[in-house]
PDB file of C-alpha atoms in Angstrom:
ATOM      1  CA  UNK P  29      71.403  78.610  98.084  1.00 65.00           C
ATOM      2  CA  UNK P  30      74.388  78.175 100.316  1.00 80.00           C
ATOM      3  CA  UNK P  31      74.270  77.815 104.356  1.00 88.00           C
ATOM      4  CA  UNK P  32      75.375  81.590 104.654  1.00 89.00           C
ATOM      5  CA  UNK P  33      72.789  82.934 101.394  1.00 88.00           C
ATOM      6  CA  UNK P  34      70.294  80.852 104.027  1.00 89.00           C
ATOM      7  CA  UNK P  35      71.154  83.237 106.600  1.00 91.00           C
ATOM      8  CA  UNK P  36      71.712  86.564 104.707  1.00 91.00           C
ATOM      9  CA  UNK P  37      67.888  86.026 103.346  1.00 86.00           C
ATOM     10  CA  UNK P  38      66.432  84.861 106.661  1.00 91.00           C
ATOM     11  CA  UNK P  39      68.025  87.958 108.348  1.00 90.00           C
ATOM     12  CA  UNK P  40      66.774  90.491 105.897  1.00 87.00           C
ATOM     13  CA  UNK P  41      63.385  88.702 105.701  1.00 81.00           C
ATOM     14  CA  UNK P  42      62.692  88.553 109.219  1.00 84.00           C
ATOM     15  CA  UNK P  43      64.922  92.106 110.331  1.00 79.00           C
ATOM     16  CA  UNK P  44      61.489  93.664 111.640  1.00 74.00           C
ATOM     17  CA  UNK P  45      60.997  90.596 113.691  1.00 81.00           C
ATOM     18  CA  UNK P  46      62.702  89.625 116.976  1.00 85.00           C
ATOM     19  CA  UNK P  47      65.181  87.328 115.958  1.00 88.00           C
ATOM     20  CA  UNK P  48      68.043  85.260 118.200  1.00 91.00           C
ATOM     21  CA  UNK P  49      71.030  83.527 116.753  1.00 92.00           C
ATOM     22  CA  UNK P  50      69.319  80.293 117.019  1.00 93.00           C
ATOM     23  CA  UNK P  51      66.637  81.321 115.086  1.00 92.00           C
ATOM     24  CA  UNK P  52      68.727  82.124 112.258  1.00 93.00           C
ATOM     25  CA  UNK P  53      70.908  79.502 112.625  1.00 93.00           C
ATOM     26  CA  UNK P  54      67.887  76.913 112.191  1.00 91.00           C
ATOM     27  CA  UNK P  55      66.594  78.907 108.555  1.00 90.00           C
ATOM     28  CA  UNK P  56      70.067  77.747 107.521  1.00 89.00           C
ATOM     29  CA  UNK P  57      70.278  74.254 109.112  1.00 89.00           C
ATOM     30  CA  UNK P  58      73.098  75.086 111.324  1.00 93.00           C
ATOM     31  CA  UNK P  59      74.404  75.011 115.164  1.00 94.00           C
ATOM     32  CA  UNK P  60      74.612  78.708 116.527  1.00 94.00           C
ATOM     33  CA  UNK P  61      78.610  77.770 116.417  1.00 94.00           C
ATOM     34  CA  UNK P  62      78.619  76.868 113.027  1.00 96.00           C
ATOM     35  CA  UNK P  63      76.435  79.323 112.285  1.00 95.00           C
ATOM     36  CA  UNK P  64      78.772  82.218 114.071  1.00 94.00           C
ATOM     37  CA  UNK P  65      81.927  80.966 112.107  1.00 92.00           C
ATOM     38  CA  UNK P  66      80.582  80.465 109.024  1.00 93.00           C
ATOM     39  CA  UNK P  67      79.209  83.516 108.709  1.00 93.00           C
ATOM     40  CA  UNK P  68      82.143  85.628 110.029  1.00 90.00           C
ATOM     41  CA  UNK P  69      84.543  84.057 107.387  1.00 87.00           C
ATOM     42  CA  UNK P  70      82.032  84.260 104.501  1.00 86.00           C
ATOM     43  CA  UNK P  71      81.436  88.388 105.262  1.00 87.00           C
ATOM     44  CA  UNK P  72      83.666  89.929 107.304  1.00 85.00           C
ATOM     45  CA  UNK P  73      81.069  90.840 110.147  1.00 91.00           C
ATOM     46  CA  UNK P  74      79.399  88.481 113.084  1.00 92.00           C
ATOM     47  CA  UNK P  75      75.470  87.698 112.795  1.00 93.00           C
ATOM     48  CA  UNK P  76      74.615  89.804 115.757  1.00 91.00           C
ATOM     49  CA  UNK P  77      76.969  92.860 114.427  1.00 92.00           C
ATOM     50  CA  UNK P  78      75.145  92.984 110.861  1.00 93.00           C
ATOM     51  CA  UNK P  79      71.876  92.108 112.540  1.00 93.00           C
ATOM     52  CA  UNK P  80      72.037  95.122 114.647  1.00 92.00           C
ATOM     53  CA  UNK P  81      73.423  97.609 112.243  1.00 94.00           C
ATOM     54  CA  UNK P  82      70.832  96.662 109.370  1.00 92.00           C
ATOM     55  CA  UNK P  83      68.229  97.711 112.068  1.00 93.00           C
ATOM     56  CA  UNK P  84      69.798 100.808 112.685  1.00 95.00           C
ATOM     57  CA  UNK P  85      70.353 101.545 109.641  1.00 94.00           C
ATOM     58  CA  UNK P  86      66.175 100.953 108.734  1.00 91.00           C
ATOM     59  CA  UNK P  87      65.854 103.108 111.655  1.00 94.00           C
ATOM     60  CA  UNK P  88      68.025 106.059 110.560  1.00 95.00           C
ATOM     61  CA  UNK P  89      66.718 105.917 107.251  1.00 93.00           C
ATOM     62  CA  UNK P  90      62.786 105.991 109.102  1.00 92.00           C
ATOM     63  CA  UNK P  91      64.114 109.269 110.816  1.00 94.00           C
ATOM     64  CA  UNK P  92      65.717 110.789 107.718  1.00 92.00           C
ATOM     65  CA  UNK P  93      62.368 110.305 106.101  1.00 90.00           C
ATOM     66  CA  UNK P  94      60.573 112.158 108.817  1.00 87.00           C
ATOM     67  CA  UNK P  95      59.520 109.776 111.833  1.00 85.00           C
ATOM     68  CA  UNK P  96      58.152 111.819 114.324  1.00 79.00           C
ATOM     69  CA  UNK P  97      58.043 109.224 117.415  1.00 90.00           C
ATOM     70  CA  UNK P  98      61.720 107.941 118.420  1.00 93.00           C
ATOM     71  CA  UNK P  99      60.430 105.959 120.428  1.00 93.00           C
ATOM     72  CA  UNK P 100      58.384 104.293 117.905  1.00 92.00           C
ATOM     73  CA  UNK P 101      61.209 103.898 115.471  1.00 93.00           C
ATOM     74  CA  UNK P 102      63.276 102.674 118.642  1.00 94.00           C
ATOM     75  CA  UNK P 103      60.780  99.496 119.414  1.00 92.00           C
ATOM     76  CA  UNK P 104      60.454  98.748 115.664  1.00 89.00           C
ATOM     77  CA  UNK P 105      64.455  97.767 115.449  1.00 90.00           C
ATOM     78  CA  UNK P 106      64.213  96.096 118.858  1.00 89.00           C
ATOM     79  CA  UNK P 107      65.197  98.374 121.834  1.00 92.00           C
ATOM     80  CA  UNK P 108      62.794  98.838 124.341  1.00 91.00           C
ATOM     81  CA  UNK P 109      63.679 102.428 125.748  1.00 94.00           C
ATOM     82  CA  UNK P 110      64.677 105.569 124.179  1.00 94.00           C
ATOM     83  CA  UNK P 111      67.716 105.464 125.865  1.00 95.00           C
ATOM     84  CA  UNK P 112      68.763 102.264 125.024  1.00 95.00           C
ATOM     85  CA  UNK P 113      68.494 103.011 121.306  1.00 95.00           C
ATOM     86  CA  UNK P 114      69.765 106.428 121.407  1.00 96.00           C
ATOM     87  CA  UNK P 115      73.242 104.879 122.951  1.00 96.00           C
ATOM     88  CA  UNK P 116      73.228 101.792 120.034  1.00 95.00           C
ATOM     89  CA  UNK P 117      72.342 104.311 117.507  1.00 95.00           C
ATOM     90  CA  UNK P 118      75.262 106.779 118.625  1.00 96.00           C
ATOM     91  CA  UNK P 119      77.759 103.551 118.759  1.00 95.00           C
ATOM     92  CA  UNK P 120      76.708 102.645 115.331  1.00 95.00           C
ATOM     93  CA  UNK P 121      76.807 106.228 113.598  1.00 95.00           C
ATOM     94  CA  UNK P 122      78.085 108.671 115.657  1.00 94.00           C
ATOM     95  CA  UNK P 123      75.074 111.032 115.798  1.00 93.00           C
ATOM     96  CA  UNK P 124      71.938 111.047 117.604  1.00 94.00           C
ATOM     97  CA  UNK P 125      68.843 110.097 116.344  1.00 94.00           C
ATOM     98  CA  UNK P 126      67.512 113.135 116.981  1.00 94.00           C
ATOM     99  CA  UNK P 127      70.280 114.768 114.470  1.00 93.00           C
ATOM    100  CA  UNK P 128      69.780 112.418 111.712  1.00 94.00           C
ATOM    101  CA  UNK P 129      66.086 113.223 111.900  1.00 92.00           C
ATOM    102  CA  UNK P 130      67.128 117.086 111.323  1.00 91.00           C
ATOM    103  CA  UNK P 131      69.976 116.751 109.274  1.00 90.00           C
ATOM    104  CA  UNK P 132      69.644 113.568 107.245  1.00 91.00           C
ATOM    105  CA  UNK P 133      71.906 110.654 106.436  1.00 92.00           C
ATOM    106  CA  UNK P 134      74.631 112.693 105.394  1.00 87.00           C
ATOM    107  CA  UNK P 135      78.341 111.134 106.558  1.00 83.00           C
ATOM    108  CA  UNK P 136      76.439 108.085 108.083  1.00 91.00           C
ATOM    109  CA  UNK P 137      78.158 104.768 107.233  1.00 92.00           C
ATOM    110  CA  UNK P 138      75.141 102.869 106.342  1.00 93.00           C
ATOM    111  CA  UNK P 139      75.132  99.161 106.959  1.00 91.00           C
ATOM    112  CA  UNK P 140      74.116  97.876 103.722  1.00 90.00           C
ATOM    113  CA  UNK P 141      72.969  94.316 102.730  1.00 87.00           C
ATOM    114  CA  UNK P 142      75.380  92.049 102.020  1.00 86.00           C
ATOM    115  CA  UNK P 143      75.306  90.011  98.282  1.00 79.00           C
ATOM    116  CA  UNK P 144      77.453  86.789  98.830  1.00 76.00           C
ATOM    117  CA  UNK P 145      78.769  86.612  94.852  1.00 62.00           C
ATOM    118  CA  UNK P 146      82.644  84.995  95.583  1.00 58.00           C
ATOM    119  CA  UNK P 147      82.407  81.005  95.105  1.00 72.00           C
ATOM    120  CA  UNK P 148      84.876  79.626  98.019  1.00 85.00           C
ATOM    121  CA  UNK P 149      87.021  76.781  96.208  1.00 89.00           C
ATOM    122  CA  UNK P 150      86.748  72.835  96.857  1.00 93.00           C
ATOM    123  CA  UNK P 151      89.233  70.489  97.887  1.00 94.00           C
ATOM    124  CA  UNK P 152      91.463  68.332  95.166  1.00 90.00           C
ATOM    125  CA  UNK P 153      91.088  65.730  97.792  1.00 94.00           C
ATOM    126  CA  UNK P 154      88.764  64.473  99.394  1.00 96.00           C
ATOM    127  CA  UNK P 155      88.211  65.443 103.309  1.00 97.00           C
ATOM    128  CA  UNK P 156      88.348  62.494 105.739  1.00 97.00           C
ATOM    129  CA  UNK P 157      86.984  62.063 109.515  1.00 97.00           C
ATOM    130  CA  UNK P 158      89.472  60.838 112.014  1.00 97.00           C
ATOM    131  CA  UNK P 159      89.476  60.592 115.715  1.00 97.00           C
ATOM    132  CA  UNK P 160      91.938  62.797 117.492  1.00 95.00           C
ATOM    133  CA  UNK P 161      93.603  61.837 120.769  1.00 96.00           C
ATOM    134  CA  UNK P 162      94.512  64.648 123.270  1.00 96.00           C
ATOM    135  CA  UNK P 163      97.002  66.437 123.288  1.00 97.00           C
ATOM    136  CA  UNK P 164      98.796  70.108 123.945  1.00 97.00           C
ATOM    137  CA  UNK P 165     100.132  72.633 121.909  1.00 98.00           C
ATOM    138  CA  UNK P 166     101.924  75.782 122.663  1.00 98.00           C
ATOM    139  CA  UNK P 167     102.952  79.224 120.983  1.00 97.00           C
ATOM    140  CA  UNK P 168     102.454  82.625 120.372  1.00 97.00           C
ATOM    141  CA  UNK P 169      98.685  83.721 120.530  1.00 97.00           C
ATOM    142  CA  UNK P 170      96.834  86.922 120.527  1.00 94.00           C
ATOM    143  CA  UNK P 171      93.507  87.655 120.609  1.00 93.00           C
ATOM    144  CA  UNK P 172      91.962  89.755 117.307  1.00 88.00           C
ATOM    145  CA  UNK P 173      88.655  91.223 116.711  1.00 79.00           C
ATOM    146  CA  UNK P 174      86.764  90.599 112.923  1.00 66.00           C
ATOM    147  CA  UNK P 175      89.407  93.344 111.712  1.00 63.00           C
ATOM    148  CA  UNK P 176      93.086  92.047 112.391  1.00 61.00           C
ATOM    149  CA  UNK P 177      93.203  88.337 111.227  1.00 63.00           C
ATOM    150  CA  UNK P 178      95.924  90.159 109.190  1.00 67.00           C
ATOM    151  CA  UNK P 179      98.340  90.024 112.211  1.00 76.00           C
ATOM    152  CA  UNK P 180      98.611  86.379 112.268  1.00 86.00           C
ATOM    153  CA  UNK P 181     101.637  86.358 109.719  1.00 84.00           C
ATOM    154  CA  UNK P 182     103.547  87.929 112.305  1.00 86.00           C
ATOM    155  CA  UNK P 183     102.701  85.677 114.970  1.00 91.00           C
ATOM    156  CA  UNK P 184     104.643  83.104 112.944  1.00 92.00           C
ATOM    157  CA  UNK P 185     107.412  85.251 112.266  1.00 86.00           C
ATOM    158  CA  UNK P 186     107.489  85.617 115.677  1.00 91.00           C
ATOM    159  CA  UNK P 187     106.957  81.618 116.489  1.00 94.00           C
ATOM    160  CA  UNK P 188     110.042  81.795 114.258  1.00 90.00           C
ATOM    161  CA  UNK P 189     112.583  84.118 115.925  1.00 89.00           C
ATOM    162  CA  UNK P 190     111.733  82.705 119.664  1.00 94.00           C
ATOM    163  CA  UNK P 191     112.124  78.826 118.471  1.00 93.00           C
ATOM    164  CA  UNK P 192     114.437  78.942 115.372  1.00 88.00           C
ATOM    165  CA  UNK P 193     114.772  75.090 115.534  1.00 88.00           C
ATOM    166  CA  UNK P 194     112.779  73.530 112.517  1.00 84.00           C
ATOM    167  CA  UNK P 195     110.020  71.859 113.192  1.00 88.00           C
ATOM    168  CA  UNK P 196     108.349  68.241 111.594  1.00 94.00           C
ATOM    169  CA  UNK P 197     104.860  69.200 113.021  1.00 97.00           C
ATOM    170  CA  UNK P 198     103.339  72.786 113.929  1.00 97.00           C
ATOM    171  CA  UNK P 199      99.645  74.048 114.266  1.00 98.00           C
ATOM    172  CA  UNK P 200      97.832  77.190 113.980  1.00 97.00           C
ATOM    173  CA  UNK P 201      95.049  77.342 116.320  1.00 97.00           C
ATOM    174  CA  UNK P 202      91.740  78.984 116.596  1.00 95.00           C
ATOM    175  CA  UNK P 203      89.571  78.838 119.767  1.00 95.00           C
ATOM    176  CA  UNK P 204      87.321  80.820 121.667  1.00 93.00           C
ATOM    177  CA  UNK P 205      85.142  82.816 119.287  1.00 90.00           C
ATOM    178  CA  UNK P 206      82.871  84.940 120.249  1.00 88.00           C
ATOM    179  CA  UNK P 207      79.439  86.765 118.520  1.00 85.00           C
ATOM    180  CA  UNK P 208      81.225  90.169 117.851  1.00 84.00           C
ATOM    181  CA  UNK P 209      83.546  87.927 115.717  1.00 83.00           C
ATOM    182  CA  UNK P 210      86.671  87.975 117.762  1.00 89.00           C
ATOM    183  CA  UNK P 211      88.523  85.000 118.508  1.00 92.00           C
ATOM    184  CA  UNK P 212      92.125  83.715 119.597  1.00 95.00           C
ATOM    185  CA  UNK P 213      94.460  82.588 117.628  1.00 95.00           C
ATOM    186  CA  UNK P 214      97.923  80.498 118.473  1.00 97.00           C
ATOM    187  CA  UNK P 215     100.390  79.789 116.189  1.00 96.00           C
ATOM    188  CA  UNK P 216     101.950  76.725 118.146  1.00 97.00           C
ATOM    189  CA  UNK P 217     104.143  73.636 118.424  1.00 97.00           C
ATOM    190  CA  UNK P 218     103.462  70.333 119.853  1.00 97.00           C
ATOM    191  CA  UNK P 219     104.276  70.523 123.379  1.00 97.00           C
ATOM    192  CA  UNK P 220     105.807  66.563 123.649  1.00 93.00           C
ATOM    193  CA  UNK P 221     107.984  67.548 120.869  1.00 92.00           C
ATOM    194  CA  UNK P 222     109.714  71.148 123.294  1.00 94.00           C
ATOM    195  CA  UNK P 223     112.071  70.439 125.996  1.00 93.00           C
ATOM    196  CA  UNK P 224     110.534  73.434 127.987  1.00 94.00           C
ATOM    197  CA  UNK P 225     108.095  75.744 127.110  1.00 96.00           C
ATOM    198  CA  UNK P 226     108.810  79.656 127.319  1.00 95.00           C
ATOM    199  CA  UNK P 227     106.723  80.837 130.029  1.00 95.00           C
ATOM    200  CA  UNK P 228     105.190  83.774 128.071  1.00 95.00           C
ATOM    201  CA  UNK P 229     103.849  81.261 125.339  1.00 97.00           C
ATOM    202  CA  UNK P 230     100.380  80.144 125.291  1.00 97.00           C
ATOM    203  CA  UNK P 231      99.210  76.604 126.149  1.00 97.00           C
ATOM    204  CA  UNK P 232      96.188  74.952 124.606  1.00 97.00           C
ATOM    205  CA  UNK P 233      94.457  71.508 125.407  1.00 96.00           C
ATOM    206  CA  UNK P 234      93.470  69.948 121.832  1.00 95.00           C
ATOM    207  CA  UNK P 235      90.530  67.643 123.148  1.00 94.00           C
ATOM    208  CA  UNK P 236      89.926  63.947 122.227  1.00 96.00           C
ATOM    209  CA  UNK P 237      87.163  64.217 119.746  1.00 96.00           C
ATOM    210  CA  UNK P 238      86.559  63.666 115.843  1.00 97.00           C
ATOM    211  CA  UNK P 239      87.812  65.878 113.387  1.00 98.00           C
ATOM    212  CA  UNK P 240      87.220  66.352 109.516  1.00 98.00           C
ATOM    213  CA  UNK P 241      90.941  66.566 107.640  1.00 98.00           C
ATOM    214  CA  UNK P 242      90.905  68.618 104.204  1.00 98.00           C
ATOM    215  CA  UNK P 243      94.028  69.314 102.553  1.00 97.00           C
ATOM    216  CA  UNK P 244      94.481  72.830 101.144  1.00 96.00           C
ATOM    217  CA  UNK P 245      96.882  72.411  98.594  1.00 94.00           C
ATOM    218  CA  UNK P 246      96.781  76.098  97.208  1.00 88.00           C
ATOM    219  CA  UNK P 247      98.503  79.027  98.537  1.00 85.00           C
ATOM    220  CA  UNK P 248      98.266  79.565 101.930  1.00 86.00           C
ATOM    221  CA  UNK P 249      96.604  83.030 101.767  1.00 80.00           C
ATOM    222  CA  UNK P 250      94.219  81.282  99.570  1.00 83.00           C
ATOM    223  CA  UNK P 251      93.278  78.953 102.630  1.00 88.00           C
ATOM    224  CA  UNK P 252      89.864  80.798 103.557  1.00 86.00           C
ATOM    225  CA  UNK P 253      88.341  80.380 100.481  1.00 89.00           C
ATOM    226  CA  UNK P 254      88.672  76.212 101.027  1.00 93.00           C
ATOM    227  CA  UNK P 255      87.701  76.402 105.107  1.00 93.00           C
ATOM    228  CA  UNK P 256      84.733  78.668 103.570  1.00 91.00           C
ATOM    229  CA  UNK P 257      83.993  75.878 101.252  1.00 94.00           C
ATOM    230  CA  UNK P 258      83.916  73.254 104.319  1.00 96.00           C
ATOM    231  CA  UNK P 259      82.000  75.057 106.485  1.00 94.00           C
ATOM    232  CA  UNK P 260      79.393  76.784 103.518  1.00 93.00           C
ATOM    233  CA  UNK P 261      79.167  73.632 101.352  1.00 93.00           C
ATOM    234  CA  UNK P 262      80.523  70.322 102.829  1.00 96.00           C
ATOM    235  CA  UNK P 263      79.657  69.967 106.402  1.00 96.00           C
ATOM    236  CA  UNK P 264      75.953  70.727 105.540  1.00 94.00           C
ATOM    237  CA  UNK P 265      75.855  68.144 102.554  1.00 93.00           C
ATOM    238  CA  UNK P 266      77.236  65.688 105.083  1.00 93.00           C
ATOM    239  CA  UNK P 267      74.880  65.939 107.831  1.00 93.00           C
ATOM    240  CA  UNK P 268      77.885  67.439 109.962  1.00 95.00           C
ATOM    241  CA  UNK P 269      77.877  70.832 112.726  1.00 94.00           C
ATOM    242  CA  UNK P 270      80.946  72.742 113.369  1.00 95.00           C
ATOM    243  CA  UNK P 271      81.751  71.860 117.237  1.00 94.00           C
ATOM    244  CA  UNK P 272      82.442  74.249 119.459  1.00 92.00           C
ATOM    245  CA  UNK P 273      86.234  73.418 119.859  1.00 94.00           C
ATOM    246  CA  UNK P 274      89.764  74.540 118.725  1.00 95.00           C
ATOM    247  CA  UNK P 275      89.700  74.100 115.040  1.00 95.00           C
ATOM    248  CA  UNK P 276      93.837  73.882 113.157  1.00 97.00           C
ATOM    249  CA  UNK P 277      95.469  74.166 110.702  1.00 97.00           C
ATOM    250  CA  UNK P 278      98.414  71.478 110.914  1.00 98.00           C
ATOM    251  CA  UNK P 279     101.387  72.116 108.565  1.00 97.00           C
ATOM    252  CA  UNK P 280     104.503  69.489 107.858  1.00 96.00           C
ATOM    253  CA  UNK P 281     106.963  69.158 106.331  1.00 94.00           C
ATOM    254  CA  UNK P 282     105.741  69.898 102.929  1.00 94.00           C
ATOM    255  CA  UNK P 283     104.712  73.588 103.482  1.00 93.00           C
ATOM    256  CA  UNK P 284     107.885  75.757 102.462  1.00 90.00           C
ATOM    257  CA  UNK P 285     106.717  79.017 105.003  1.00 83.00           C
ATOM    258  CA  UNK P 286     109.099  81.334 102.589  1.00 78.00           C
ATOM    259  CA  UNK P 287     106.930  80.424  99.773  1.00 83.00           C
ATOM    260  CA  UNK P 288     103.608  79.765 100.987  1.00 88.00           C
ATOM    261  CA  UNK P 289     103.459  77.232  99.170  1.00 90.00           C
ATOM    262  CA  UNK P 290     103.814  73.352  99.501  1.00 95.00           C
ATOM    263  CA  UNK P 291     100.159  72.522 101.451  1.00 95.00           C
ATOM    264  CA  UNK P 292      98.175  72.571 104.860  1.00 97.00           C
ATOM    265  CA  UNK P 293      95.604  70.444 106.961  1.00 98.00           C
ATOM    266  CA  UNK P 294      92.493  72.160 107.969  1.00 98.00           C
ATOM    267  CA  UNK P 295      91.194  70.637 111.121  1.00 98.00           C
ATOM    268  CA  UNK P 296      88.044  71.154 111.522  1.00 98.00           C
ATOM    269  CA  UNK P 297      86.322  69.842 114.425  1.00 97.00           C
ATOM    270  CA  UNK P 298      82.464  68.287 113.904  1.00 96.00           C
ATOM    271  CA  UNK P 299      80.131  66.268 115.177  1.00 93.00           C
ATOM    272  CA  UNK P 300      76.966  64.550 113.434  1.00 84.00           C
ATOM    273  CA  UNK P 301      73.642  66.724 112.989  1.00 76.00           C
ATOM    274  CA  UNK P 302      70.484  64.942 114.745  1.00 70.00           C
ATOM    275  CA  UNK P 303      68.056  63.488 112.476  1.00 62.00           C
TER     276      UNK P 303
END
């Protein structure tokens, strides 16, 4: 079972439970961050979102079948007060509690479990660990929630119209996830490479650390299906965590960005998993 099956069975296994990301991050062998990442990529959602709305949804489906104590149903999927479930439960489905007990589960988008069935695709080559020096990159970012990772094209395009010049080197960026699955991304050039940086553009500091390089030599909107391969497969067969820093994707030369095609570097960066 992959890292991410781990954490899909663990979660609906333990759901009546208390359960903290670190809990489930241990069942499948992972950091938290690694964890977090992982399974954002692999289904669309963050740990703590699908956690929460498979509890709600056990706890509509309790009140459609006739629970008479709300507040009973409401300590069973982990709130401690009425009112603190009745505001989660009206986020979630946009009804009461009390009206789903009267009326059913009619219109209620049900948070279902998820069935990982899509195989994410290998490398051709194999990844390699190298030691990165500092340095700083800057560009056009934006910040997007689990939903809009389809706006990054456009970031590009916009990279594109503000700094027309061709450029050897350029990096895309992600940093500073978050649980709910939302997370910045930059598309960027070096900065030693500009003679002045626009002041609208966003800097970021690449730390000196280690990073795994795998080449994605497929179509680049094809690209999450080999970082979901890294993440799901590799780093746990090699004893390696996700780190909680900027991971890239570094194109050259060779990527033709009217094509697609032509090949990236995923960055990823990692550090070795205690014994």
């Amino acid at each position: 079972m992959s890292a991410a099956g781990k954490a899909l069975w663990y979660i609906e296994s333990h759901a009546d439970k208390p359960l903290a990301l670190a809990d489930i991050a241990a069942a499948a062998g992972l950091s938290p961050f690694h964890l977090s990442r992982l399974f954002q990529a692999r289904t669309g959602t963050s740990v703590v979102r699908y956690l929460r709305g498979r509890r709600l949804t056990a706890a509509a489906q309790q009140l459609a079948n006739g629970a008479g104590d709300i507040l009973q149903v409401a300590l069973a999927a982990g709130y401690s007060t009425h009112a603190a479930f009745t505001r989660a439960f009206c986020e979630q489905f946009g009804q009461t509690p009390e009206r789903v007990r009267e009326r059913g589960l009619q219109e209620l988008a049900l948070v279902h479990a998820i069935r990982l069935d899509d195989a994410p695709q290998a490398c051709t080559e194999a990844p390699r660990l190298i030691d990165c020096t500092p340095f700083q990159v800057a560009g056009i970012g934006m910040r997007h929630s689990r939903d809009s990772g389809g706006a990054i094209p456009g970031q590009w395009a916009q990279l594109n119209r503000e700094w027309p010049t061709p450029a050897p080197v350029s990096f895309g960026v992600c940093c500073n996830s978050d649980d709910e699955g939302g997370f910045d991304y930059i598309a960027a050039l070096p900065v030693n490479a500009l003679p002045s940086v626009p002041a609208h553009w966003q800097r970021v500091d690449v730390p000196a650390r280690r990073y795994l390089v795998a080449w994605h030599g497929g179509h680049i909107s094809t690209i999450r299906s080999t970082w979901f391969w890294l993440l799901d497969q590799y780093l746990p067969a090699g004893n390696l965590h996700l780190a909680n820093a900027p991971d890239l994707e570094r194109y050259d030369t060779r990527f033709d960005e009217h094509t697609g095609h032509g090949g990236v570097e995923i960055w990823l960066p990692v550090d070795h998993r205690p014994d």
